[in-house]
Coordinates of C-alpha atoms in Angstrom, one line a residue:
Chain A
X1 CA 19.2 -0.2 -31.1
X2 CA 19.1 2.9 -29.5
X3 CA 17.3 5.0 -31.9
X4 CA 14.0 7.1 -30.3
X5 CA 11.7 4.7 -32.0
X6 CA 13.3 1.7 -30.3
X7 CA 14.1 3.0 -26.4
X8 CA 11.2 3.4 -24.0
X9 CA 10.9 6.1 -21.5
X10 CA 12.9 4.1 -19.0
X11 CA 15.6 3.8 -21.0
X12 CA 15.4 0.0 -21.8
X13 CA 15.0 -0.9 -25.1
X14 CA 11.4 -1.5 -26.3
X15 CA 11.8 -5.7 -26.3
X16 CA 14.3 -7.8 -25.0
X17 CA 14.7 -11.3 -27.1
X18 CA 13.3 -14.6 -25.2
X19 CA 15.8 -16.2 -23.2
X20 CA 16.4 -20.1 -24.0
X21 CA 15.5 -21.3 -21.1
X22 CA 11.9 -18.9 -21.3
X23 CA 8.8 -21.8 -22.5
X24 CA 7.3 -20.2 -25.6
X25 CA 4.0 -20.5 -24.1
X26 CA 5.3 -18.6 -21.2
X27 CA 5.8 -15.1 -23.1
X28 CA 3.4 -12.9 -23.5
X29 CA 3.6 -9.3 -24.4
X30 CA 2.5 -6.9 -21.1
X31 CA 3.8 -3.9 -20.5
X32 CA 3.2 -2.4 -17.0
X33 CA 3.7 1.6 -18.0
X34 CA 1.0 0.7 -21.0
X35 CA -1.5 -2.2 -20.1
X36 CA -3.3 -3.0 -23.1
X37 CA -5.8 -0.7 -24.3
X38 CA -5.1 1.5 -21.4
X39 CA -4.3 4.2 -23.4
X40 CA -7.0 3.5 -25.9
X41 CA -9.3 4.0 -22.5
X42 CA -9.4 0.9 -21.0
X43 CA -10.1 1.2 -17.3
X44 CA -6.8 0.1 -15.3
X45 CA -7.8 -2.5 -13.4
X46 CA -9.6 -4.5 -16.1
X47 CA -6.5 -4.1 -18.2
X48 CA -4.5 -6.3 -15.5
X49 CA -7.2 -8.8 -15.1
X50 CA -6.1 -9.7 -18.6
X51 CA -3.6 -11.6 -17.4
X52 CA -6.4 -14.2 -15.3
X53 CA -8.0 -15.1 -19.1
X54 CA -8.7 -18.1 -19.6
X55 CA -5.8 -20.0 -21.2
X56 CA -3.3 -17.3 -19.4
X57 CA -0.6 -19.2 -17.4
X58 CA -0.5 -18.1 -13.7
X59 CA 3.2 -17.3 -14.2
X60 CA 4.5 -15.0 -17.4
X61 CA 7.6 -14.0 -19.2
X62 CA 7.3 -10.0 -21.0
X63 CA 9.6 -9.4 -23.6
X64 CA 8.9 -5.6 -22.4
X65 CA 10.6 -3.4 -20.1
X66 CA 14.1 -5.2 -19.9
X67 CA 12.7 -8.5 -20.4
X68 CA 10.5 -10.2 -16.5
X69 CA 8.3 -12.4 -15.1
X70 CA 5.0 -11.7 -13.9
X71 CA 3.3 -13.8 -11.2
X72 CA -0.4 -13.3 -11.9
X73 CA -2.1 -15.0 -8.9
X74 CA -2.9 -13.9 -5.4
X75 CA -0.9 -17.0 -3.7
X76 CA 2.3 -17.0 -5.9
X77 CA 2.4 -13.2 -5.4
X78 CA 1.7 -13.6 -1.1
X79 CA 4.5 -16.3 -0.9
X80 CA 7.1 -14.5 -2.9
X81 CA 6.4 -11.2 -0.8
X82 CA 7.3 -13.1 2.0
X83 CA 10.7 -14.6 0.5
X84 CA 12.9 -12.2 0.6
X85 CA 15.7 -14.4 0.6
X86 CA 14.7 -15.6 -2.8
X87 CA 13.4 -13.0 -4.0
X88 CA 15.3 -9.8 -3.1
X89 CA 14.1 -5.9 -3.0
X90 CA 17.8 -4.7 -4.0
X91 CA 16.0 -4.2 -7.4
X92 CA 12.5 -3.3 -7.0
X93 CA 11.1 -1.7 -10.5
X94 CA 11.2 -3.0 -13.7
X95 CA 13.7 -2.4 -16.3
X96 CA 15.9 -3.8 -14.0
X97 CA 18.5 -1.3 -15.3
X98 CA 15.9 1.3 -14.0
X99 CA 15.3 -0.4 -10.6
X100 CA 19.3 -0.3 -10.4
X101 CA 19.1 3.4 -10.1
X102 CA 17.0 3.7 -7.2
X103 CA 18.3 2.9 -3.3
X104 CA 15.2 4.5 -1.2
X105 CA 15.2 3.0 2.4
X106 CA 14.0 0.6 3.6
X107 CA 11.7 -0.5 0.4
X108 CA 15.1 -1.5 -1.7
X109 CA 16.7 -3.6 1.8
X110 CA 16.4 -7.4 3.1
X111 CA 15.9 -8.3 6.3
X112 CA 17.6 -8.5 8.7
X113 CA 19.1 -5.3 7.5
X114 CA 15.6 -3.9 6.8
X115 CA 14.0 -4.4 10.2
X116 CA 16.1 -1.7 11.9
X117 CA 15.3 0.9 9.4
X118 CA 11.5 -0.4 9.4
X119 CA 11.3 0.2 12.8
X120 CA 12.4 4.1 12.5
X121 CA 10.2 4.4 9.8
X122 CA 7.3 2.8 12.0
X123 CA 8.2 5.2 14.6
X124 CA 7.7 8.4 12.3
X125 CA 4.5 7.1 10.6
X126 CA 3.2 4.1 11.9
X127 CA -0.6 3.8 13.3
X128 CA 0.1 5.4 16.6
X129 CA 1.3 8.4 15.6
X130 CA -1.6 8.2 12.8
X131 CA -4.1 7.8 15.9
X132 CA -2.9 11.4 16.9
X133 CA -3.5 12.7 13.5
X134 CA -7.2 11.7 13.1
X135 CA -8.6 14.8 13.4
X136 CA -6.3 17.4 11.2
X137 CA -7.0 14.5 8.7
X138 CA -10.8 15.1 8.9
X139 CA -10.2 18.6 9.0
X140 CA -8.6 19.0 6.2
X141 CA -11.0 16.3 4.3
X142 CA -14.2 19.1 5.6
X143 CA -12.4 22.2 5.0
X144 CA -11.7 21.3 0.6
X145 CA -15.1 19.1 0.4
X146 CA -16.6 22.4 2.1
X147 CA -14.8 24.9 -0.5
X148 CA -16.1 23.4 -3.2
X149 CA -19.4 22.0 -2.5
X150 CA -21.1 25.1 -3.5
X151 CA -19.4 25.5 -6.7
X152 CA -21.2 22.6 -8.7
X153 CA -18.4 20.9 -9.9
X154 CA -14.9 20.2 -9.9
X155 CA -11.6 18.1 -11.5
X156 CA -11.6 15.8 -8.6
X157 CA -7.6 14.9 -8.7
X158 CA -6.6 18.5 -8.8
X159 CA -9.5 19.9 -7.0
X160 CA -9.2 17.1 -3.8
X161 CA -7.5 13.9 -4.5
X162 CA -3.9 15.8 -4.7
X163 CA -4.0 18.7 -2.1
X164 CA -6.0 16.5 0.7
X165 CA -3.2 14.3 1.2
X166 CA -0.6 16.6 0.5
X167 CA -1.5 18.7 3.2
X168 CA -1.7 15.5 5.6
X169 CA 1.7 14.3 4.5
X170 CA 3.6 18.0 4.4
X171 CA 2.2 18.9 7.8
X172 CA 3.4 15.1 9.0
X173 CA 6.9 15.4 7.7
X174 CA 7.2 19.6 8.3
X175 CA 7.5 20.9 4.6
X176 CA 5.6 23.8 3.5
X177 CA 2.3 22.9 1.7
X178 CA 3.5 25.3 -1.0
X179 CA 5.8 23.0 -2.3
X180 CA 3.5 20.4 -3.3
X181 CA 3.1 20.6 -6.9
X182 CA 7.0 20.4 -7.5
X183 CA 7.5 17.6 -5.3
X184 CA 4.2 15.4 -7.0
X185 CA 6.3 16.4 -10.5
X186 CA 9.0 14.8 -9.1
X187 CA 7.0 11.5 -7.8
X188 CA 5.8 11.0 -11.0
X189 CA 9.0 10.6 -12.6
X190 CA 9.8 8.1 -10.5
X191 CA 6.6 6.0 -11.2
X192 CA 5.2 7.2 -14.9
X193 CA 8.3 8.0 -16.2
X194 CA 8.1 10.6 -19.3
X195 CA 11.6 10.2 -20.8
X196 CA 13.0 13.7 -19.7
X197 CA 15.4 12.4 -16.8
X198 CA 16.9 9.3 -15.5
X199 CA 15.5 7.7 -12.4
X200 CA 19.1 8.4 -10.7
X201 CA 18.0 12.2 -11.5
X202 CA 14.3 12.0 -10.1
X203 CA 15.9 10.3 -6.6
X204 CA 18.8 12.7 -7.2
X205 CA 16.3 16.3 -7.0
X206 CA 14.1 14.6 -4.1
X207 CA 17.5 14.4 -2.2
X208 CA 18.2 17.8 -2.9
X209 CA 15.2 18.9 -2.0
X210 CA 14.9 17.1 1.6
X211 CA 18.8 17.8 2.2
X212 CA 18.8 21.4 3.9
X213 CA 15.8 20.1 6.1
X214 CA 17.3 16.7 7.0
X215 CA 21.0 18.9 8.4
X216 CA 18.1 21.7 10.1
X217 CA 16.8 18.9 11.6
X218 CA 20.1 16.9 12.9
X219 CA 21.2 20.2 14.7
X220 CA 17.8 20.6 16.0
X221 CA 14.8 17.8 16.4
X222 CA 11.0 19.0 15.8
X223 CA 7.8 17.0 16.4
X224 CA 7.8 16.2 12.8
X225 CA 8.4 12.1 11.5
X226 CA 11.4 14.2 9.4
X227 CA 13.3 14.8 12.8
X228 CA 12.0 11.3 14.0
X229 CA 13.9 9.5 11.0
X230 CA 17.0 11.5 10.6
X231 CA 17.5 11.3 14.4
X232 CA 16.7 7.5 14.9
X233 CA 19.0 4.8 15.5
X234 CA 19.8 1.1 13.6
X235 CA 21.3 -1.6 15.2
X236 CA 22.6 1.1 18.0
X237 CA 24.0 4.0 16.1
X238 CA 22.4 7.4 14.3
X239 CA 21.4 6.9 10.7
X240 CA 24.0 8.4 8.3
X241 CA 23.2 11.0 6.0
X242 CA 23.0 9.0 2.7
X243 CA 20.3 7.0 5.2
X244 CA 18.6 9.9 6.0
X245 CA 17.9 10.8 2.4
X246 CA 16.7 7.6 0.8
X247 CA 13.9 7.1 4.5
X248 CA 12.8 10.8 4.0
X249 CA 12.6 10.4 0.2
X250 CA 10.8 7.5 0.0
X251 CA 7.6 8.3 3.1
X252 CA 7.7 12.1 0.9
X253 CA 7.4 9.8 -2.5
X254 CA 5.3 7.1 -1.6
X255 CA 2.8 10.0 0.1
X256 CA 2.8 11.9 -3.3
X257 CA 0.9 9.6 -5.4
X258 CA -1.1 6.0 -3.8
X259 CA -4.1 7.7 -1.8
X260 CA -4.2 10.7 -4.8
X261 CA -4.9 8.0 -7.4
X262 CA -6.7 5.1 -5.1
X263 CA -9.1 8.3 -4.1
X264 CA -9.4 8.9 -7.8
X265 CA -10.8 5.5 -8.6
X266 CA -12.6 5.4 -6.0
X267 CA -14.6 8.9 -7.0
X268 CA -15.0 7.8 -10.6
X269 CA -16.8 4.5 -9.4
X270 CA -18.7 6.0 -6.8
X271 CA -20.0 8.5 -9.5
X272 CA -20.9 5.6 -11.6
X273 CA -22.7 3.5 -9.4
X274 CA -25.6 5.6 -7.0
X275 CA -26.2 2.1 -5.6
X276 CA -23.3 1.8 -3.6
X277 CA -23.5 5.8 -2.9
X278 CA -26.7 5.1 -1.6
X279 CA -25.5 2.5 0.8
X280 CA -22.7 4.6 1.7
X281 CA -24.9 7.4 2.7
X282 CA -27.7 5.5 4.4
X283 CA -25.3 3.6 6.2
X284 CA -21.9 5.4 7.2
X285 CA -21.2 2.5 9.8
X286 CA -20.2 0.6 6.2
X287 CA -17.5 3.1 5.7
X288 CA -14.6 0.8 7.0
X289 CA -15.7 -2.0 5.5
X290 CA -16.4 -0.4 2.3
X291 CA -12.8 1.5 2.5
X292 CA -11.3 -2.1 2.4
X293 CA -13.2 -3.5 -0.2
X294 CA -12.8 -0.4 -2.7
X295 CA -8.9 -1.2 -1.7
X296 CA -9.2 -4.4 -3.0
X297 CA -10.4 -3.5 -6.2
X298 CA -8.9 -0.6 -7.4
X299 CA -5.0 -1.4 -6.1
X300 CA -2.5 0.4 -8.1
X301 CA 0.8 -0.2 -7.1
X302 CA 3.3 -3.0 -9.1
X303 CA 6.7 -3.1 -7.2
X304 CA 9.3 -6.3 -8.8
X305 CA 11.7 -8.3 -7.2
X306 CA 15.2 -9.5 -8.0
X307 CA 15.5 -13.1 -8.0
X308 CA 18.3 -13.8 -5.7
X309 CA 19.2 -17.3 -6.9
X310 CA 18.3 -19.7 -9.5
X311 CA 14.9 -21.3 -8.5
X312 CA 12.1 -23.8 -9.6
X313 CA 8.8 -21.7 -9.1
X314 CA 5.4 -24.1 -10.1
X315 CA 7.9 -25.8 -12.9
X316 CA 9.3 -22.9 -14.4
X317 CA 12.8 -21.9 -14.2
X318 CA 14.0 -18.4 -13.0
X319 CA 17.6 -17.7 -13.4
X320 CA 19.6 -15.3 -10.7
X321 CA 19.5 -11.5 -12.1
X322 CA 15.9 -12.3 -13.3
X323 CA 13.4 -9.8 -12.3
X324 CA 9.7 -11.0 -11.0
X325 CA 6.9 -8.4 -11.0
X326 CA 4.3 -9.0 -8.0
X327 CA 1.6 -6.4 -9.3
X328 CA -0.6 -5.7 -5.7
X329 CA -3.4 -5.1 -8.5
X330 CA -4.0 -8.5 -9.5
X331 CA -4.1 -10.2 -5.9
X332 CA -7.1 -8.7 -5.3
X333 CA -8.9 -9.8 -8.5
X334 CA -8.2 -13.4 -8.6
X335 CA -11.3 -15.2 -8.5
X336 CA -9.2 -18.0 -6.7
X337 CA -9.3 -15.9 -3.5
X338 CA -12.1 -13.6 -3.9
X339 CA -15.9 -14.7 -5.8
X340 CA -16.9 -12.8 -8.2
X341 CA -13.5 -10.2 -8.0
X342 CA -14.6 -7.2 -10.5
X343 CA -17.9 -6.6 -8.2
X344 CA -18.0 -4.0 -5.5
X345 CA -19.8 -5.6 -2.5
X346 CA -19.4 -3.8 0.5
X347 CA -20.8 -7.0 2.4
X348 CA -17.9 -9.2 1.2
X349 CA -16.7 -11.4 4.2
X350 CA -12.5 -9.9 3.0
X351 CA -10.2 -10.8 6.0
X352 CA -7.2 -9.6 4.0
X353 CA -6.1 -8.7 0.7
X354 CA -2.7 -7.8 -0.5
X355 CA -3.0 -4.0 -1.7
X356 CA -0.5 -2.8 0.4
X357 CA 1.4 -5.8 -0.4
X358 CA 2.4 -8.8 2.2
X359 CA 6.1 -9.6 3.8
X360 CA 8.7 -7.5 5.8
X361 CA 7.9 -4.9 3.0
X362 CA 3.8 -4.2 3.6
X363 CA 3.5 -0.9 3.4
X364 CA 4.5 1.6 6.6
X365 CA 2.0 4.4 5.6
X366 CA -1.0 1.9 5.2
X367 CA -2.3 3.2 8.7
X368 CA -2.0 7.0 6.9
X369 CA -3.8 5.5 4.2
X370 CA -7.0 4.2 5.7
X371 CA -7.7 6.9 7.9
X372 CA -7.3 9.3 4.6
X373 CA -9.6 7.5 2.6
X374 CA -12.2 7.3 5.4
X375 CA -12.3 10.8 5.9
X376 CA -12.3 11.3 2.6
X377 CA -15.5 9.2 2.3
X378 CA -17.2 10.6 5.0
X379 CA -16.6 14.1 4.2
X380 CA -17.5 13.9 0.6
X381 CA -20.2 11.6 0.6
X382 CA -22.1 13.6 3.7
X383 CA -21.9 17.5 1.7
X384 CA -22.1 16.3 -2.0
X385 CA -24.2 13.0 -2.0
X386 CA -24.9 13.4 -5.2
X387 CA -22.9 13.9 -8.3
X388 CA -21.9 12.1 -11.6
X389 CA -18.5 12.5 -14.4
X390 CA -19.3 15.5 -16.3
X391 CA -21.5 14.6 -19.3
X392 CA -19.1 14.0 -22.0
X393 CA -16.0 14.0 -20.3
X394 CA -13.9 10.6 -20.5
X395 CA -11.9 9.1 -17.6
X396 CA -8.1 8.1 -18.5
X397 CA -6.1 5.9 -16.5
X398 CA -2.4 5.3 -17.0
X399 CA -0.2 2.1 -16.2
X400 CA 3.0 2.4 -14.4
X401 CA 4.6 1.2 -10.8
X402 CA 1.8 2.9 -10.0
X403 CA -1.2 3.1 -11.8
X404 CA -3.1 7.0 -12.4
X405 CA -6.3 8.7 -13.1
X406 CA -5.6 11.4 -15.1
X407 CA -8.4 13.5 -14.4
X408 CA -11.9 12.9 -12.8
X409 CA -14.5 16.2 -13.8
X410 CA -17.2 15.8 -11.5
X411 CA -20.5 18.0 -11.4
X412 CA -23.2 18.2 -8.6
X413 CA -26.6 20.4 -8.2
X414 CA -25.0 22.8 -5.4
X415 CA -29.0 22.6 -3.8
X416 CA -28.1 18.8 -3.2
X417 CA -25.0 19.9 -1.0
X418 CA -25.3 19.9 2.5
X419 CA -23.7 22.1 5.2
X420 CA -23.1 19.9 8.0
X421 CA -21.9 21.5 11.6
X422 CA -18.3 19.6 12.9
Chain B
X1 CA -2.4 -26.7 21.3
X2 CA -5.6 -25.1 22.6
X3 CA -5.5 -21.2 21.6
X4 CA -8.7 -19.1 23.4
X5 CA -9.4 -15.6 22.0
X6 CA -11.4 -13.4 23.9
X7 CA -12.2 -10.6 21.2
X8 CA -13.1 -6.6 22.3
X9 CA -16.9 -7.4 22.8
X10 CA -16.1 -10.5 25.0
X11 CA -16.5 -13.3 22.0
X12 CA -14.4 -16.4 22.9
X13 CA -13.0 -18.2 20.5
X14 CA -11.3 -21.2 21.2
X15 CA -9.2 -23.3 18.7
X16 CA -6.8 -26.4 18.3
X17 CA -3.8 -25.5 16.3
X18 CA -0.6 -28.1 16.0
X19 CA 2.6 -27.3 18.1
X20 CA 4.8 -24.6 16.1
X21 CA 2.2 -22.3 15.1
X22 CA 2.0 -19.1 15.9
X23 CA -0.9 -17.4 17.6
X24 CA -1.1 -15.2 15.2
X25 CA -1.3 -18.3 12.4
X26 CA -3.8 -19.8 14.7
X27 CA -5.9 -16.4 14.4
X28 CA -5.7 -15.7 10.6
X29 CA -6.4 -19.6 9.5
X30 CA -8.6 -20.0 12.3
X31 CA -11.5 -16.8 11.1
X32 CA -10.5 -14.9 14.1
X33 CA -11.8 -11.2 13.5
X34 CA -9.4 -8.6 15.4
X35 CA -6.4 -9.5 14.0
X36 CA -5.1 -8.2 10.8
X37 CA -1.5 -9.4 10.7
X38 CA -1.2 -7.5 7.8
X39 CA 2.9 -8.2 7.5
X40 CA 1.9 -12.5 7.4
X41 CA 4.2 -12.5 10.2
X42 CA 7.6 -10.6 10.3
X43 CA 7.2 -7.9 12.7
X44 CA 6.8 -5.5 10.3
X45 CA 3.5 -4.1 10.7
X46 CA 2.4 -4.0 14.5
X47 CA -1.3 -5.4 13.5
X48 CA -0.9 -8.7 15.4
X49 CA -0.9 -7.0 18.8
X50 CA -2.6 -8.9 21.6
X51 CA -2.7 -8.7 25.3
X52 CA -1.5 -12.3 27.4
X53 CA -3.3 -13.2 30.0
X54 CA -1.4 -14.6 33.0
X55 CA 0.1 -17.2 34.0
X56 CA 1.0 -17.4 30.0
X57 CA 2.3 -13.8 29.7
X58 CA 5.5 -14.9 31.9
X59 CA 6.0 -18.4 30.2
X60 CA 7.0 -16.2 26.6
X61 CA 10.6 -15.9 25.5
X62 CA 11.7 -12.3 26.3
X63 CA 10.6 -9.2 23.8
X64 CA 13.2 -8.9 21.3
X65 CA 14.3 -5.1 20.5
X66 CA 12.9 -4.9 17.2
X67 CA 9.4 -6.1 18.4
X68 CA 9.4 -4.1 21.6
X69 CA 9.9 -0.8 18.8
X70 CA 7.3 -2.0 17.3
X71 CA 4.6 -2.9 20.4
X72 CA 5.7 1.1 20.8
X73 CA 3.4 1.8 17.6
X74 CA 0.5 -0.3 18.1
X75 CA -3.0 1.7 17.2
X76 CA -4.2 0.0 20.6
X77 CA -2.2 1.5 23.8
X78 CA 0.5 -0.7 24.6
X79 CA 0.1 -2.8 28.3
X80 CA 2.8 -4.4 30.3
X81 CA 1.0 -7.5 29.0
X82 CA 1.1 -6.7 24.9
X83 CA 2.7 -8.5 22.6
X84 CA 2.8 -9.4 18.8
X85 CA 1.0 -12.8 18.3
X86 CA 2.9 -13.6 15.4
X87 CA 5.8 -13.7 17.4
X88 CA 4.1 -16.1 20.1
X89 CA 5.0 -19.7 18.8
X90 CA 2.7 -22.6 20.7
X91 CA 4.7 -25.2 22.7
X92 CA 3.5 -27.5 25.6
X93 CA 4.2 -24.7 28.2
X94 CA 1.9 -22.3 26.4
X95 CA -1.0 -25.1 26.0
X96 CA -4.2 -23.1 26.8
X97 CA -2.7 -19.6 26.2
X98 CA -5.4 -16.9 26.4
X99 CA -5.1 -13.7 24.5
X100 CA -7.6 -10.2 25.0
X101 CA -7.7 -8.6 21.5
X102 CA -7.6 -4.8 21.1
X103 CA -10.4 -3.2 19.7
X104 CA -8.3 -1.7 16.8
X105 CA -5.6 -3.1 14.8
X106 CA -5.3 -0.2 12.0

């Protein structure tokens, strides 16, 4: 069983046998780190909406990744998110045996223990302290669109989706920018897993790493959300050190790889529909609007759930232990919920959608988020309107708890460009 | 339970919701624009934030700690009259509550 050909990078064994009480018309073979024809270069997105074919049942059983359910559609997804006595975050990545290994705070805690450490996590990065940061976040969108406008072309994840937020998220949380590269190698072990370390080891070096800056910090507070989380306070006394760790580890983690690939998608279909550039440009006042509607469909993140006790969900049974995946990708492409799903229209009447996910859980940094990815728009899309994927080149995207764009080579005419005055 | 919303550029929205909801429910199921309630109602996320007009701001159950951390990190600046709407349940006392929305939520 355990021989190379047989183990995936996560350790688990490739498949797990059906459980009895698993309907044969339930199973279906889906693995999240390798959506079908993902790596054949399938785009991401249209890889999940697999799972909405015809003939699909709204609720699945994978024999992959340790052997878990996947609730497919936007309402069974919404109602477990807001469960969470049913449907525990104890273990929230699939292999369950991976999830085990990872105790970042407060994504892997319940409530009512969970809404303490929310609130210091709120404190550090919520939207008030993002209202303060609007303008380093447009600066720092300007200054790299600026650098590279003249040169005609770039690789658009290495070149701005990956050191735009970086610097946003480094400068929030008082780390040196330098260290950026080493700490994305690290998130992406954690979430695209290559097989060279256990996900004990990945949390292990990002605790390492954060440590001497967490006890700097404890003797002596900054401005930064670092100092605001290791010197908060839960149900009336100081976090603990182990505490400390796993709320620092997870806002540096979860920072190091959502808006770099969200931002990718968002390039790669912005260079391969003008039309919606167009609107973009002609009218900026979309730019919210839009920014929500690109968020609904290209979501990338697919976080599980431990099923707490045995339950009846929509006639199937789900034993205690079992593990459910909620993908946030597929929420936002049920045609239940949203008419004609796989279109872009940056006119759609979308009160919500679920890309940040729903429940105690939704994500803190979602106010970080959406002021990124409108500067981002706004600074790109005014000095390079015009641009396309290098003739030739092919766009990968990769599965995993979070999904990827491996690399995005854009080119422009640098006469297009435009040098705009802020 | 009559609900009124009076939204950042003065609409006013009024709606009939059954006892037990929650302002906030009222909102979301009711088209209201101006709230996000992005959390469906835990506290979590500090989008439901709403200012209570009087006499209705006094008849509310006291803040509880963890949402008055959270009214601390509303987008909107916080008023001795903010609170979370998903934590405003309607009862016969609140009949007619009226609520000013913020002009952000995110």
């Amino acid at each position: 069983m355990s021989s190379e050909h047989t183990v995936s990078a996560t350790g688990e064994s490739l498949l797990t046998a059906q459980p009895a009480h698993v309907p044969d018309d339930r199973v279906l073979d889906f693995d999240i780190y390798n959506p079908p024809g993902v790596d054949e270069g399938a785009p991401l997105q249209e890889a999940w909406k697999s799972l909405h074919k015809p003939g699909v049942p709204d609720i699945v059983w994978t024999p992959r990744n340790g052997g878990h359910w996947i609730f497919t559609r936007y309402d069974s997804i919404g109602k477990a998110f807001l469960d969470p006595e049913n449907f525990s975050s104890k273990v929230m990545f699939v292999p369950r045996s991976w999830g085990e290994q990872y105790k970042f705070i407060p994504v892997t805690t319940d409530p009512p223990d969970h809404t303490a450490f929310r609130a210091v996590v709120n404190a550090a990065i919520g939207p008030r302290v993002m209202a303060r940061l609007q303008s380093d976040v447009e600066e720092a969108a300007v200054s790299l669109v600026e650098r590279l406008a003249p040169k005609g072309h770039c690789n658009f994840v290495k070149d701005f989706a990956e050191p735009f937020p970086f610097r946003i998220l480094l400068r929030l949380l008082g780390l040196p920018l330098d260290d950026a590269p080493q700490l994305k190698k690290l998130a992406d072990q954690i979430t695209r897993p290559d097989g060279s370390m256990t996900l004990a080891q990945a949390c292990q070096n990002f605790y390492d790493y954060l440590t001497p800056f967490i006890e700097a910090r404890m003797a002596k507070a900054g401005d930064d959300a670092i100092s605001k989380m290791v010197n908060g306070q839960v149900s009336g006394r100081p976090v603990t050190m182990q505490e400390a760790q796993n709320m620092c580890a997870l806002v540096l983690f979860a920072g190091l790889d959502t808006v770099v690939n969200f931002s990718s998608f968002t390039i790669q279909f912005l260079a391969e529909n003008p039309q919606h550039r167009k609107e973009l440009l002609d009218h900026p006042e979309l730019i919210p609007t839009a920014r929500e509607e690109l968020l609904r469909r290209f979501s990338v993140a697919s976080v599980a759930r431990y099923v707490n006790r045995d339950l009846v969900i929509e006639g199937i049974a789900l034993k205690e232990g079992e593990m459910v995946l909620l993908p946030s990708v597929l929420p936002g492409l049920d045609e239940r919920k949203y008419e004609n799903p796989m279109a872009v229209d940056f006119h759609r009447d979308l009160q919500s959608h679920m890309t940040f996910g729903y429940g105690p859980h939704v994500c803190a940094g979602a106010a970080l988020a959406r002021r990124e990815v409108d500067a981002f728009l706004k600074a790109w899309l005014t000095r390079i309107p015009e641009f396309q994927i290098a003739p030739g080149a092919k766009v990968k995207h990769h599965g995993g708890i979070v999904g990827a764009v491996e690399e995005v080579p854009l080119i422009w005419d640098p006469a297009t460009t435009k040098t705009i005055r802020h | 339970m009559k609900v009124v919303f009076i939204s950042s550029d003065n609409t006013r929205t009024e709606l009939d919701v059954p006892a037990g909801t929650t302002v906030m429910q009222a909102a979301t199921g009711g088209g209201v624009r101006g709230i996000a309630a992005d959390c469906g109602g835990c506290a979590s996320c500090a989008t439901c934030h709403v200012y209570v007009q009087a006499p209705y701001i006094d008849r509310l159950p006291p803040i509880s700690t963890h949402e008055d951390a959270m009214l601390d990190n509303t987008v909107s600046e916080r008023r001795s009259n903010s609170r979370l709407s998903c934590q405003i349940e309607l009862t016969q006392a609140l009949d007619g509550i009226t609520v000013d929305l913020p002009k952000e939520q995110h």
